[in-house]
C-alpha positions in Angstrom: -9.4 -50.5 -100.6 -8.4 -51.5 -103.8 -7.5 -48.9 -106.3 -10.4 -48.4 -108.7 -12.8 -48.4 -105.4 -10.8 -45.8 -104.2 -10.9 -44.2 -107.5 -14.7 -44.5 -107.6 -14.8 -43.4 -104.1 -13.4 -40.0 -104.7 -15.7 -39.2 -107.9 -18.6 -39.7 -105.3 -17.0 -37.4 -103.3 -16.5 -34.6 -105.9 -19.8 -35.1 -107.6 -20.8 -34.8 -103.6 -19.7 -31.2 -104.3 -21.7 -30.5 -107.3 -26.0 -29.3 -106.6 -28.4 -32.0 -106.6 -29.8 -30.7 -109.8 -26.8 -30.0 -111.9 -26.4 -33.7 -110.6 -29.9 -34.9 -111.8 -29.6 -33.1 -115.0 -26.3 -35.5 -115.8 -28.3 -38.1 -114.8 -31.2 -37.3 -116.9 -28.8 -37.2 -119.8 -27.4 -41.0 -119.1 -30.8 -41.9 -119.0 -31.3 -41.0 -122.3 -28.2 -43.0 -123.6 -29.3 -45.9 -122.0 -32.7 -45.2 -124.2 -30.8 -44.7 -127.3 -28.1 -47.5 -126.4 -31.1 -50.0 -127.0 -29.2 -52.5 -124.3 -30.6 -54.3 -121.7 -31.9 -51.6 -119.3 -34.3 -50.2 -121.9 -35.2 -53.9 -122.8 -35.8 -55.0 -118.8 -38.0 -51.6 -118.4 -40.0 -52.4 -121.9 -40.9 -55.9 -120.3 -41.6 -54.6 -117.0 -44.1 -51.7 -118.5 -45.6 -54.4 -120.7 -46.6 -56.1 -117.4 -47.5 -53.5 -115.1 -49.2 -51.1 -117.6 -50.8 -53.4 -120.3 -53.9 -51.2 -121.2 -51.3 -47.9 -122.2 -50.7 -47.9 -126.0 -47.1 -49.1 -126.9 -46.5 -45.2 -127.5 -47.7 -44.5 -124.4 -45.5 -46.9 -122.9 -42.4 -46.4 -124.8 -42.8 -42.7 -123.5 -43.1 -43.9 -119.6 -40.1 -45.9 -120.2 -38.0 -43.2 -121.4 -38.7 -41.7 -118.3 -38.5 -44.5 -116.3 -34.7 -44.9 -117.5 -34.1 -40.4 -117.1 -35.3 -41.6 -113.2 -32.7 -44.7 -113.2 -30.5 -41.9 -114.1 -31.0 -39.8 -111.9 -31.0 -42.1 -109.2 -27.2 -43.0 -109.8 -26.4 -39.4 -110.3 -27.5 -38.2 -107.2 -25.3 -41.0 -104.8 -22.7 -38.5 -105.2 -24.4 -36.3 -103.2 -26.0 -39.1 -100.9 -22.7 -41.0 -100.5 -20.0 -38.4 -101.6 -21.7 -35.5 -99.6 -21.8 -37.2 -96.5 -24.5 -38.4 -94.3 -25.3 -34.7 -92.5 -25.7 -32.8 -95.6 -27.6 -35.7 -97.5 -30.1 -35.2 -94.8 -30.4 -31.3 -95.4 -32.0 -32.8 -99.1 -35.2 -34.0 -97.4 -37.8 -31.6 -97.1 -40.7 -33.0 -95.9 -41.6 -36.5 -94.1 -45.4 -37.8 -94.5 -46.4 -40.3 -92.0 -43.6 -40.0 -89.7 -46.4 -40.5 -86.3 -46.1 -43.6 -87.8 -42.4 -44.1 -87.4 -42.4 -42.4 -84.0 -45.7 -44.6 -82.5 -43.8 -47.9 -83.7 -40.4 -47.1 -81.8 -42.4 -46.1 -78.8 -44.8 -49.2 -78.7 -41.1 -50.8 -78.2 -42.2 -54.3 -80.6 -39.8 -53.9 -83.1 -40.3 -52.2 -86.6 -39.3 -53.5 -90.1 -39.0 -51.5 -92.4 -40.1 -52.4 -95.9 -38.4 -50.1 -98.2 -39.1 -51.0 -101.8 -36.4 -50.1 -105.0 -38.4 -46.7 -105.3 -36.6 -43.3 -104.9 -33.3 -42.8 -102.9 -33.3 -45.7 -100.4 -29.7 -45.1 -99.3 -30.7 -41.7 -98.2 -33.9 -43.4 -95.9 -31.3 -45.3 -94.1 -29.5 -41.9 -93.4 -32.6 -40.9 -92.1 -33.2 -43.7 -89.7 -29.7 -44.3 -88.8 -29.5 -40.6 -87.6 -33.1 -41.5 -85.5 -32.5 -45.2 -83.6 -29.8 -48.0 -85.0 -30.7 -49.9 -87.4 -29.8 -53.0 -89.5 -30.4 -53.5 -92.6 -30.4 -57.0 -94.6 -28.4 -57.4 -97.4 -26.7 -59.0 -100.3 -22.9 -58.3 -100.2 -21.7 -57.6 -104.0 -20.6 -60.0 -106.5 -16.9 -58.9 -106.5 -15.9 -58.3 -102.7 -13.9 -55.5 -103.6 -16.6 -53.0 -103.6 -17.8 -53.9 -100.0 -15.1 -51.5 -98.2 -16.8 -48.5 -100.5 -20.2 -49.3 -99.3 -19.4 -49.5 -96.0 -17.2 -46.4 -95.8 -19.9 -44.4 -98.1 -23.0 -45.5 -96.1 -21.4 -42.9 -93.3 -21.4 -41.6 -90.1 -25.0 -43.7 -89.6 -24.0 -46.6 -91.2 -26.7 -49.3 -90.6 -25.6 -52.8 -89.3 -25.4 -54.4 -92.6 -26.6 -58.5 -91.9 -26.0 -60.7 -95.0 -29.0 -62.5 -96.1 -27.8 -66.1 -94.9 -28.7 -68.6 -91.8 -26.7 -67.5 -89.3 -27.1 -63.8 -89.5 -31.0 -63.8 -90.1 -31.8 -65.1 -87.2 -30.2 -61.9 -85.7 -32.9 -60.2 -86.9 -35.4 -62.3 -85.2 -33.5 -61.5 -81.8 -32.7 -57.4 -82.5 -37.1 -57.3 -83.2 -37.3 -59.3 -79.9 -35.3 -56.6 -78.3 -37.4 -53.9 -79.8 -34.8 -52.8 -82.6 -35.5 -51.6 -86.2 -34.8 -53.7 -89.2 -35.0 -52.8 -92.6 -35.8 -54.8 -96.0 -35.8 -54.5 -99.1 -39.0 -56.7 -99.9 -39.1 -56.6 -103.5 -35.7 -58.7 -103.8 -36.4 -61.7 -106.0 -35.7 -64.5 -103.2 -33.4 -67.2 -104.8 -35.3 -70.3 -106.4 -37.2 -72.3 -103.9 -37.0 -69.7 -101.3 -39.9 -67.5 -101.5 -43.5 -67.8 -102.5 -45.3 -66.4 -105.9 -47.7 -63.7 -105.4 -49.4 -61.2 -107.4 -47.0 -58.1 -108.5 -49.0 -55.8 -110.6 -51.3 -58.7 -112.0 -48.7 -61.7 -113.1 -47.2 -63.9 -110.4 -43.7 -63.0 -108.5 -41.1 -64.6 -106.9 -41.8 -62.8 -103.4 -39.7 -63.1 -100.1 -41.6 -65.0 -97.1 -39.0 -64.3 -94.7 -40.4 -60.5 -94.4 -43.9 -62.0 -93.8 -41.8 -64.9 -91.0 -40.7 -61.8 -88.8 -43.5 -59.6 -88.7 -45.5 -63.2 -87.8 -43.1 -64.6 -85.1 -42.1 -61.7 -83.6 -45.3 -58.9 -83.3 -43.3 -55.9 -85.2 -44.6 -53.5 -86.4 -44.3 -53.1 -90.6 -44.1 -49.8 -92.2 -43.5 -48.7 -96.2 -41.1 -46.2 -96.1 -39.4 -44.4 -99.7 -38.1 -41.2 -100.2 -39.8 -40.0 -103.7 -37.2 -37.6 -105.7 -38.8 -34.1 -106.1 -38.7 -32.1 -109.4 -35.8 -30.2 -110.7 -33.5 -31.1 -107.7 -35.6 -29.8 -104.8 -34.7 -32.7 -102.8 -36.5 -35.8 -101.5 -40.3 -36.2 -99.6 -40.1 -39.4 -97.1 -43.5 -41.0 -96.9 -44.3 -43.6 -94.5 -47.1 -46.0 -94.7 -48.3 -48.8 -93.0 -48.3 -52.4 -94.1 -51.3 -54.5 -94.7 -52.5 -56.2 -91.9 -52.2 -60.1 -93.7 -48.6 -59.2 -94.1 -48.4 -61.0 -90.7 -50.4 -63.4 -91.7 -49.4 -67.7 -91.1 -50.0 -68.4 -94.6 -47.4 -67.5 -96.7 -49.3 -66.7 -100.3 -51.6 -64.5 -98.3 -48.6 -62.7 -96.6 -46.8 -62.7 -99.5 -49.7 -61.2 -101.5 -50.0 -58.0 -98.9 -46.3 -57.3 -99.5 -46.4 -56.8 -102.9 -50.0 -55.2 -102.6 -48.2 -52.4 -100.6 -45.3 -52.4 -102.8 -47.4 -51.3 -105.3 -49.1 -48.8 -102.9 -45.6 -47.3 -102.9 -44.9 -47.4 -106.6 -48.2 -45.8 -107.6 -47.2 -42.5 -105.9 -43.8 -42.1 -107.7 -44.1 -44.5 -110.9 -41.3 -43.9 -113.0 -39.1 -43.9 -109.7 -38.9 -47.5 -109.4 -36.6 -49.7 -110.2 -38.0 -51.1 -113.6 -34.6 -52.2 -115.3 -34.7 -55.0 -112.7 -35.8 -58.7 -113.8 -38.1 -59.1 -111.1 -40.0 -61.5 -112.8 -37.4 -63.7 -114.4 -38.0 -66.4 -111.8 -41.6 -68.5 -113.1 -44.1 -70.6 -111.3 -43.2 -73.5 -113.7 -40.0 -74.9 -115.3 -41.4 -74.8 -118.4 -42.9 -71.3 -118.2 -41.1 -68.8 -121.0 -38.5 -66.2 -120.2 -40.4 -63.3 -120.5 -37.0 -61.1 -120.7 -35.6 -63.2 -123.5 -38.9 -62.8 -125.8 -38.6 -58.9 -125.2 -37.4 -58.7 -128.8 
């Protein structure tokens, strides 16, 4: 491990030692730089708003985004206690689980489960909860600079999930672990690269949307479930909800499937708004080469 990962690594672990709200409060606060900073965060979660919430006065909306961005805060804040704390303690932070009879039925119907965990909440600490329950893998993007891939591994914990990258080879593992009854999880509101996913309705305005979620619920029989763990007020510690899917998530064609992801993505959202990830482009990718960068007409 390379020498500023290690560095990072041990300010996770002594913010680990700090309370989750003296650690949302600092996060709060670098929410309100990135506000004041004017860069591209505030401008990504302006655009998104501007989308998602078009009837709201720009007032209206320029308050949800500040607190939108105190969220984003908070949500880096608190991996020192996710990561940092280690993987038993993190778990002591949720409170209460909605829907888990959910969870439970799909493990003991023995199909498979994918798990569709949207950028909404603490999603690190739901695979701390499901690692500590049945293994799991999880698909993923490894980081731009390789360096950082030893921290993630080593901060994910004593239930690290088997982390598959999100190419050929290792994708159709997940086809054989659902086979086998095991539990994937996917993050299904990843913009797909160009070419390799479908566009569906996200909050009104067409998205690039994943279709290989939609593939392995079809070809295999798993069951889907929603599952995000929605940050409680004033560092109280996290609610897990559970949901299930749509039922044309699983269905052949792709816009249709494609259009009950993103329908219960937004299912998820509603219930904890300004805990989503809005400083992500997730509609920089356009139906039509000659379509406008929405992000670049922001200002």
């Amino acid at each position: 491990m390379r020498w500023h990962v290690a560095f990072t690594y041990a300010l996770l672990r002594l913010a680990g030692r700090l309370p989750l709200r003296a650690l949302h409060a600092l996060g709060a606060g670098l929410g309100v730089l990135l506000w004041r900073a004017d860069g591209r965060e505030r401008r990504n979660v302006e655009v998104n708003l501007g989308i998602a919430c078009p009837e709201q006065s720009p007032a209206a909306r320029a308050a949800l985004a500040r607190e939108c961005l105190r969220e984003t805060g908070r949500g880096i804040a608190e991996l020192g206690k996710v990561w940092g704390g280690g993987a038993k303690h993190a778990l002591r932070l949720v409170r209460e689980v909605r829907g888990q009879e959910l969870f439970d039925a799909a493990l003991v119907r023995g199909r498979g489960l994918i798990v569709a965990a949207p950028h909404l909440g603490c999603w690190e600490l739901l695979n701390h909860w499901i690692g500590a329950r049945t293994p799991l893998a999880i698909l993923y993007r490894p980081p731009r600079q390789p360096a950082w891939e030893p921290l993630l591994r080593r901060a994910r914990g004593r239930f690290a999930p088997e982390q598959v990258r999100a190419e050929g080879s290792s994708v159709r593992s997940l086809y054989r672990r659902l086979a086998a009854g095991g539990v994937v999880g996917i993050l299904p509101d990843q913009q797909p690269r160009g070419g390799e996913g479908a566009f569906a309705p996200f909050f009104g305005l067409p998205a690039a949307t994943m279709v290989l979620l939609p593939r392995l619920a079809e070809r295999t029989g798993a069951t889907v479930l929603f599952g995000f763990m929605e940050r409680l007020p004033r560092g109280a510690g996290f609610r897990l909800h559970w949901r299930a899917a749509p039922a044309a998530i699983a269905a052949a064609d792709a816009l249709l499937a494609c259009s009950a992801l993103n329908a219960g993505v937004e299912d998820c959202v509603r219930s904890a708004f300004t805990q989503y990830q809005w400083t992500y482009k997730r509609w920089s990718l356009r139906p039509a080469p000659g379509d406008a960068d929405l992000y670049r007409q922001s200002r």
